[in-house]
Amino acid sequence: MTTEPNGQPGRARTLAEELRARSDDALATLLRLRPDLLNPVPSDLTQLSARLSSRASALRALERLDRFTLQVAEALAAAPDGSPDTVARDLLAGPARVKPHPAAQPVERAAVVAALPHALAALRDRALLWGPDSALRLVIAVREALAPTSAAPGNTRLGPTLAEATLGMSPARLQQLVTGAGLPGTADPVTGVAALTGLFTDRKRCAALLAQAPEAALGVLDKLVWGPPTGTVPDAGRPVTAADARSPVEWLLARGLLLPSGPGTVVLPRELALHLRGGRSHQIVEPTAPTLVPTVERDPQAVDSAAAGQAYTAVRTVEELLDFWGLQPPATLRAGGVGVRDLKRTALTLDGTEQQAAFWLELAYGAGLLAPDGESSESPARIGEVWAPTPAYDFWLQQPITERWELLARTWLAATRVAGLTGAPDAKGKARAPLGPELDRVLAPATRRAVLELLGQLPPGGVADPAALLAVQRWQRPLRGGAAGPDGLDLRDQLTGWTLTEAELLGVTGRGALAAHSRALLAGEDPGPVLGPLLPRPLDHVILQPDLTAIAPGPLLTPLSQALALCAEIESKGGATVYRFTAESIRRALDAGRSAADLHVFLGQHSRTPVPQPLSYLIDDVARRHGVLRVGAASAYLRCDDSGLLAEVLADRRTVELRLRLLAPTVLAAQAAPETVLAVLRTMGYAPAAESADGDLLITRPDSHRTPHRSAPTPVSEGPQTPDAVLLGAAVKAIRAGDRAATAVRRETVTGPAANRAPQGPARADTRQLPRTAAADTLAALQTAVMLGERMWIGYINAEGLASQRVIDPVKVEGGFVTAFDHHAEKLNTFALHRITGVAELDEN
């Protein structure tokens, strides 16, 4: 029995009725917190309440609760349905003036009392809990998921109730337990269970019974009190009486203090466990989140400078990576991703570890700067799909450093692909490849943001202990960690460690503390104004030296860096980068269309020292020999005006694999691809040039390989996105309109040959049964409504076969259609007559 707001006894409201009493803002809050309920938008509040009771939706909502709110729900699941909020309070803090169990961790009762209203409000906002504070009810799916059982004791580690544990027990055996506990016999099993339950929930009588127990029997109970609540006993179901008991376990079985849960197992009833625990449902109760304090406090300016320097390095590293892969695109594995050999080669190029190389690869891929090029290839010597930079990479190169870093940072924050899983075995025991499948984890973005936001709560320059970060996350979302692996770490543990490492690599943090520009990034603001002044200023010059090297004393402008990398090899990196000029690097620049004069001018403009004579001689010498030999397609041919040089090539044994033959004094034919001919001749010390079909010198850029246009991969969604205010408002409006139509008080349905007669007098609409009237009666009723200006209640089936109920004001009936104001959509709509199942007049009184 419940009471109405006026204090008079009344019936208990249903969940749908409670939702109906909520304000529009409260309904919008519910739909925002549980967006899965909007797929599709419920037709009315009855349908919404049905979705709230679905197990999948309820479990998804439970995953987003903090530890104390979840503990409140678990305590209510262990209590009888309809218990008041005081029961939840006593289960968590322990009843007043009751001594807690020695193994229970102390908890401040005042902290529980202060936090309980907020936890109950959170459960109500998500519609996981309903009813007044004097009779709280969990949604059925939540109670089923959290109620402790023998097989699944849950976080409370309690067992089933005495009534649940004795279900199926014979009446005779139940009477033996009643008399064994010192109670008078009962007339039936129901009263017998009630008598035992009353004994175990009465602290004085239960304590008196336990005072008679042998010390060894109390030791057995103490082992089960905090769970698991089950134990192994041979022949647990044997009918032991109080007079026949010989062992401590038999003493407990004879009095119902232990009950059989299987042929060889016994269980501790929930009521007795709560008595032994001192009324506590949880051994450890955490009404507030753990306090996060900095372990080290660094100078904020030093933190920002270190993070900015690493942010610049991150941008340059991605640039270097993609330039390298543009020159030598690695093949795509058949199962996706790249091979171990290509990963090691990339790590060596970047002067980092393979795990770091995998991180940069995944970051570039997620930002849309790297992608597979498809099966087509510009080069006939290469068959199959390869990884290469996308056209978006060229646009990215032209942007300021701050914008380039922001793209990388925002990509990392939102990415569900986890580079840390590279190399870990998959379900089949094979190592996961970088850029391959099975690297998506929907928990990754939430964990990254949670870690950074926790760092943001510390004072500027504060560094947190990773264990403390994990403790706070476990309190905030206890059900989101996933299963623990062989090392005892769950996915969230691993993601937290990877987040701290990757944030340092990317320049989001500096020396372990969150940087100022990252705080702006997390707030959704532009980090550029904060980051820009901290970045190193790029240089526009190098220092040329006589030993054919060039020293860049700092970071170079992107165009200068690219041009220099084209005509020189990077020999060492660090605070200063050393470039070395070689014949091969000069020839690479000439192949890319540069002339000797272009190189002289370029080096003269960008060197703080005069161009050394050895470098000038090297450029002129390579340019003099460049293009003397020309290679085309026969399979391939060699053409040269110097017949003596062709004879020299033909006679050289190193050209045997090319299968050359003389076609004319100045032409040799080769049975090999032009790329192969070029490669072999270059290894022999010649400097051939490619030739087009028209005989023109073919200028190619070795770094010109790009994929067709590719979109960045979309992060895997863990569920429906949170709807915006406009969608929430429209959804609430539609649900309210549908509910008004479904619950409208109506008169008796218009009858006819095809109609189902409704009961006499006003009635509530049943959302599962549409009004049914004959077509002629429907048409007549609608025409009458148009003439009299009456409001009608109709059933309607749309073109997709979805049935709904509408309240309409008919305006016109003609041509097989009804034009009416639809109160569900709140606009003028047209309804096909043949889709209207029936009509009924509304009782406006």
Tab-separated table of C-alpha atoms in Angstrom, residues 5 67 108 136 144 175 192 206 518 608 748 756 800 817:
chain	number	residue	atom	x	y	z
A	5	PRO	CA	0.418	13.132	-2.368
A	67	ARG	CA	31.050	3.463	-7.538
A	108	GLU	CA	31.651	7.692	8.036
A	136	LEU	CA	11.996	2.687	-3.867
A	144	GLU	CA	17.819	-8.976	-12.123
A	175	GLN	CA	9.597	-28.055	9.216
A	192	GLY	CA	7.734	-21.654	7.786
A	206	CYS	CA	19.393	-14.407	15.923
A	518	SER	CA	46.404	21.116	-23.673
A	608	ARG	CA	75.580	31.347	-44.110
A	748	GLU	CA	-17.405	4.154	-27.222
A	756	ASN	CA	-14.427	-4.690	-32.183
A	800	GLU	CA	6.332	1.290	-43.541
A	817	PHE	CA	-7.604	11.320	-47.980
